[in-house]
Tab-separated table of C-alpha atoms in Angstrom:
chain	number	residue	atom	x	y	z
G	1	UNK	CA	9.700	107.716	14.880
G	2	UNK	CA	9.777	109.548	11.501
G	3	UNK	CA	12.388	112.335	11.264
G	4	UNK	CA	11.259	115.935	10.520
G	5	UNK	CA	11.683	117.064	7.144
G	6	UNK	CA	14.295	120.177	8.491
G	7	UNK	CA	16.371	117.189	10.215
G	8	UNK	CA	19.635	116.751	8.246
G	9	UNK	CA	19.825	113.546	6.350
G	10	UNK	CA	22.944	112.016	6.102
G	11	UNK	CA	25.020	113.128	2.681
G	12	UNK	CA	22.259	115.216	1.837
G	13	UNK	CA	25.130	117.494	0.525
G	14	UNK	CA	26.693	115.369	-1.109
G	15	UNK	CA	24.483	115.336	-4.333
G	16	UNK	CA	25.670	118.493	-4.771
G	17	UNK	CA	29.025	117.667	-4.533
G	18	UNK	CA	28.574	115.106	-7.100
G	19	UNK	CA	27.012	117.330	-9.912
G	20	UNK	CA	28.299	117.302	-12.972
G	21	UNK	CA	30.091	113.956	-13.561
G	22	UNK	CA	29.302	110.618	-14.431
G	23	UNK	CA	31.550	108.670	-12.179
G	24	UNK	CA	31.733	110.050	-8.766
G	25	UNK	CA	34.793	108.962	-6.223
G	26	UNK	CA	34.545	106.743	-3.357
G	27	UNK	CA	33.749	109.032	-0.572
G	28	UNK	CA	30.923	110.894	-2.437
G	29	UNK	CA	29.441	107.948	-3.754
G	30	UNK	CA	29.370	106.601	-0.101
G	31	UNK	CA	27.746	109.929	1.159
G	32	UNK	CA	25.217	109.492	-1.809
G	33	UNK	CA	24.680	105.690	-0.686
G	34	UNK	CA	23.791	106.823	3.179
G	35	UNK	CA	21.566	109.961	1.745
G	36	UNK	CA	19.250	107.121	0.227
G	37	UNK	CA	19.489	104.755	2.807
G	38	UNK	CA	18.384	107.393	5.274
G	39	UNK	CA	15.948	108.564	2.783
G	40	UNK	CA	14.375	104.782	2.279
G	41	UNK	CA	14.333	103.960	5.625
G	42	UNK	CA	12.273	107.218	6.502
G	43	UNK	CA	9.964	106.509	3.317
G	44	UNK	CA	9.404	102.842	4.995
G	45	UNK	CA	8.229	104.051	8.302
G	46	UNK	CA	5.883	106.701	6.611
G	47	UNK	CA	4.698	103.676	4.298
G	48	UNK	CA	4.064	101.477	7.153
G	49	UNK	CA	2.791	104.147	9.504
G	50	UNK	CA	0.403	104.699	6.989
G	51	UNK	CA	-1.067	101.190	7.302
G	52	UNK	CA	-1.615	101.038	10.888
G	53	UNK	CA	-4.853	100.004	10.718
G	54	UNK	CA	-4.312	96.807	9.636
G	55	UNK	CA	-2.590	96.016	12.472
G	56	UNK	CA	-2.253	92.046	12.729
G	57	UNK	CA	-4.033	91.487	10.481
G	58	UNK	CA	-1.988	91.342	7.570
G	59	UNK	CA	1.633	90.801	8.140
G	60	UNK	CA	4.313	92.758	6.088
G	61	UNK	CA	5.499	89.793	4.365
G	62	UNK	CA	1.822	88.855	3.436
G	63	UNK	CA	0.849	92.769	2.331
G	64	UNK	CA	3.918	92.446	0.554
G	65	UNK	CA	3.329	89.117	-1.470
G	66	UNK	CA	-0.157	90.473	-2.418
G	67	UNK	CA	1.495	93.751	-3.564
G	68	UNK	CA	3.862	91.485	-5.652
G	69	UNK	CA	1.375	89.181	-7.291
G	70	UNK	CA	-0.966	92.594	-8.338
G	71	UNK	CA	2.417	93.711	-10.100
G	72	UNK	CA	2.328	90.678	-12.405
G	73	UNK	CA	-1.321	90.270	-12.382
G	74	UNK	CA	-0.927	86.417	-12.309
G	75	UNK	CA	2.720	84.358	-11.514
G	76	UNK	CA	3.456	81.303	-10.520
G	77	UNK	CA	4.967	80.450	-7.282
G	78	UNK	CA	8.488	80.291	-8.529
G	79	UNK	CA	8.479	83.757	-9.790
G	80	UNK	CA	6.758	85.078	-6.379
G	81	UNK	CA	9.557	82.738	-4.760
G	82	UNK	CA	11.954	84.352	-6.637
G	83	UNK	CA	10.727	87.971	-6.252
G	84	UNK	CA	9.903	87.658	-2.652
G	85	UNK	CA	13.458	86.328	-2.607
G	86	UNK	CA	12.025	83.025	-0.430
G	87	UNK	CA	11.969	79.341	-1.201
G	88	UNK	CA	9.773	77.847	-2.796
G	89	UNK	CA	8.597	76.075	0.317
G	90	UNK	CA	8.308	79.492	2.502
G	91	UNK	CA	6.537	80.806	-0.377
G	92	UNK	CA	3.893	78.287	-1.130
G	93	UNK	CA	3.017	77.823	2.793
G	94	UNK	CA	3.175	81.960	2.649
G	95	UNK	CA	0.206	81.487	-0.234
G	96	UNK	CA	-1.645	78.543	1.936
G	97	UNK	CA	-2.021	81.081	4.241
G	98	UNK	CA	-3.442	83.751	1.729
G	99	UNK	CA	-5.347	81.890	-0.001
G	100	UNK	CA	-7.188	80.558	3.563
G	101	UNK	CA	-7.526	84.102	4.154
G	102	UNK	CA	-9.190	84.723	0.693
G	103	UNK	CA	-6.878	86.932	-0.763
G	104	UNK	CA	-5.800	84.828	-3.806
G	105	UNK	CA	-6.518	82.592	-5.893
G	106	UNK	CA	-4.456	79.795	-7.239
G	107	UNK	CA	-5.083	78.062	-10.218
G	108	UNK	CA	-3.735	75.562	-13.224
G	109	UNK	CA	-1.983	77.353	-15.835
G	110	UNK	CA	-3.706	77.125	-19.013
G	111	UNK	CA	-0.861	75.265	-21.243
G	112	UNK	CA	0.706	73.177	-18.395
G	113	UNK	CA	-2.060	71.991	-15.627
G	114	UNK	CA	0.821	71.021	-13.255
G	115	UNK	CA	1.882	74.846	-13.246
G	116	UNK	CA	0.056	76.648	-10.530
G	117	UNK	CA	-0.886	80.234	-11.206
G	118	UNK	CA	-1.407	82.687	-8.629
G	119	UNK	CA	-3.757	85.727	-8.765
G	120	UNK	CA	-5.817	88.160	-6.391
G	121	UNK	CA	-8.950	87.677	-5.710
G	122	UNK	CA	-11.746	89.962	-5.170
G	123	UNK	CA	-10.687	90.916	-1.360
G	124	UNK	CA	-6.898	90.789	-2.097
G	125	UNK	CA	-7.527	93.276	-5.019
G	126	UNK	CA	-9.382	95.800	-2.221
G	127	UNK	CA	-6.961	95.157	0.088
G	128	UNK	CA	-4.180	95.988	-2.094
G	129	UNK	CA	-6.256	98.837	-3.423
G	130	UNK	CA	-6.895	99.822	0.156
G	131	UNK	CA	-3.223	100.010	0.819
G	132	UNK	CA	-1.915	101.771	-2.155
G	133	UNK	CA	-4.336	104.478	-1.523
G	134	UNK	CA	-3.284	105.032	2.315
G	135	UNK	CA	0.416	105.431	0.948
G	136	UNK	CA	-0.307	107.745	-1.720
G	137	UNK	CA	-2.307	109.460	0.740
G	138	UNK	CA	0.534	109.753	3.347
G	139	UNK	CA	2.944	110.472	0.580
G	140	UNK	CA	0.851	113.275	-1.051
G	141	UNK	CA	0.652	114.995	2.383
G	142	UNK	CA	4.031	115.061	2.679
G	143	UNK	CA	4.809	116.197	-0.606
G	144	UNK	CA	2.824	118.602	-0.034
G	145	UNK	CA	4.642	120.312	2.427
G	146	UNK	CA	7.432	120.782	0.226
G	147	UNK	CA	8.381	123.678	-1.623
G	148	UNK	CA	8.130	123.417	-5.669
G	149	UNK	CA	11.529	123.365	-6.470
G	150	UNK	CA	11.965	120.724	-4.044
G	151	UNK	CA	9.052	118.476	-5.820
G	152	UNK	CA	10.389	119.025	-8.781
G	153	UNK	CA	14.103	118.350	-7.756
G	154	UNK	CA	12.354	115.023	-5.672
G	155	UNK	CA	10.777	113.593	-9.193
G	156	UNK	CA	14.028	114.589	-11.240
G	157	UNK	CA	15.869	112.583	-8.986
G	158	UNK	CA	13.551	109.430	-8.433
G	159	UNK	CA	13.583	109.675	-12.184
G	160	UNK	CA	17.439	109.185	-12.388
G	161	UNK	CA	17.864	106.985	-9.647
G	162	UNK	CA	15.031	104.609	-11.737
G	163	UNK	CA	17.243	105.111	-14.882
G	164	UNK	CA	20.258	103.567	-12.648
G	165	UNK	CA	18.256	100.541	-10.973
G	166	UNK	CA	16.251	99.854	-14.532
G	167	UNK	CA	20.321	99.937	-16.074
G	168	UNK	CA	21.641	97.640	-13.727
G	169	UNK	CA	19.334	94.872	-13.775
């Protein structure tokens, strides 16, 4: 069940709290940590409520692989092995069962025929497509129940919170 937008969020305060300073102490940083685990798990249920419809069809971890692959364009199974955070073996059965599905394509690298390059194909690129566009539509709904200071406060701080994760990578 998603939460209601008035429902408190865990440390919601505590960005407040934390204005100001670069370095924040343990117990606010903690509070800050819940905030945005409360606030990701709520954005995953409206992101897979939002793709209902494909039911079966397409399992998470396969939706997720194809959403991977369209990120890069074209990688080779130990970069989607490392980004899916999978073996190599879990991986490459994972893309036996894509590509029987027709949703990529696999193919030899053009400098090294031995290195096998994966891509979407024409139905993985809709489906992908297909998916994005149900989120954003979801999303946008949502957003736009919120007030305008609160959109604007919502992209400041997605904005900042990108700044962090792009920093400690």
């Amino acid at each position: 069940m998603i939460p209601h937008r008035d429902d408190p969020v865990p440390g919601a305060d505590a960005g407040r709290r934390a204005a100001g300073g670069a370095g924040v102490s343990a117990d606010i940083a903690e509070d800050i940590a819940a905030a945005v685990e409360a606030g990701a798990e709520m954005l995953q249920e409206v992101c897979d409520r939002a793709l209902e419809e494909l039911g079966g069809t397409v399992p998470p971890t396969q939706l997720r692989a194809l959403l991977i692959v369209d990120r890069h364009h074209r990688l080779n199974l130990g970069a989607l092995a490392h980004e899916m955070r999978a073996s190599n073996s879990a991986t490459s059965r994972l893309c036996d069962r894509l590509q029987a599905s027709g949703l990529i394509v696999r193919e030899s690298a053009a400098r090294d025929r031995r290195e096998v390059v994966i891509s979407l194909s024409d139905a993985g690129r809709r489906l992908v497509d297909w998916a994005r566009g149900r989120r954003r539509r979801e999303l946008a709904r949502i957003v736009d129940g919120m007030s305008p200071a609160g959109r604007e406060a919502l992209l400041d701080g997605l904005a900042a919170f990108r700044a962090a994760l792009d920093g400690s990578t």
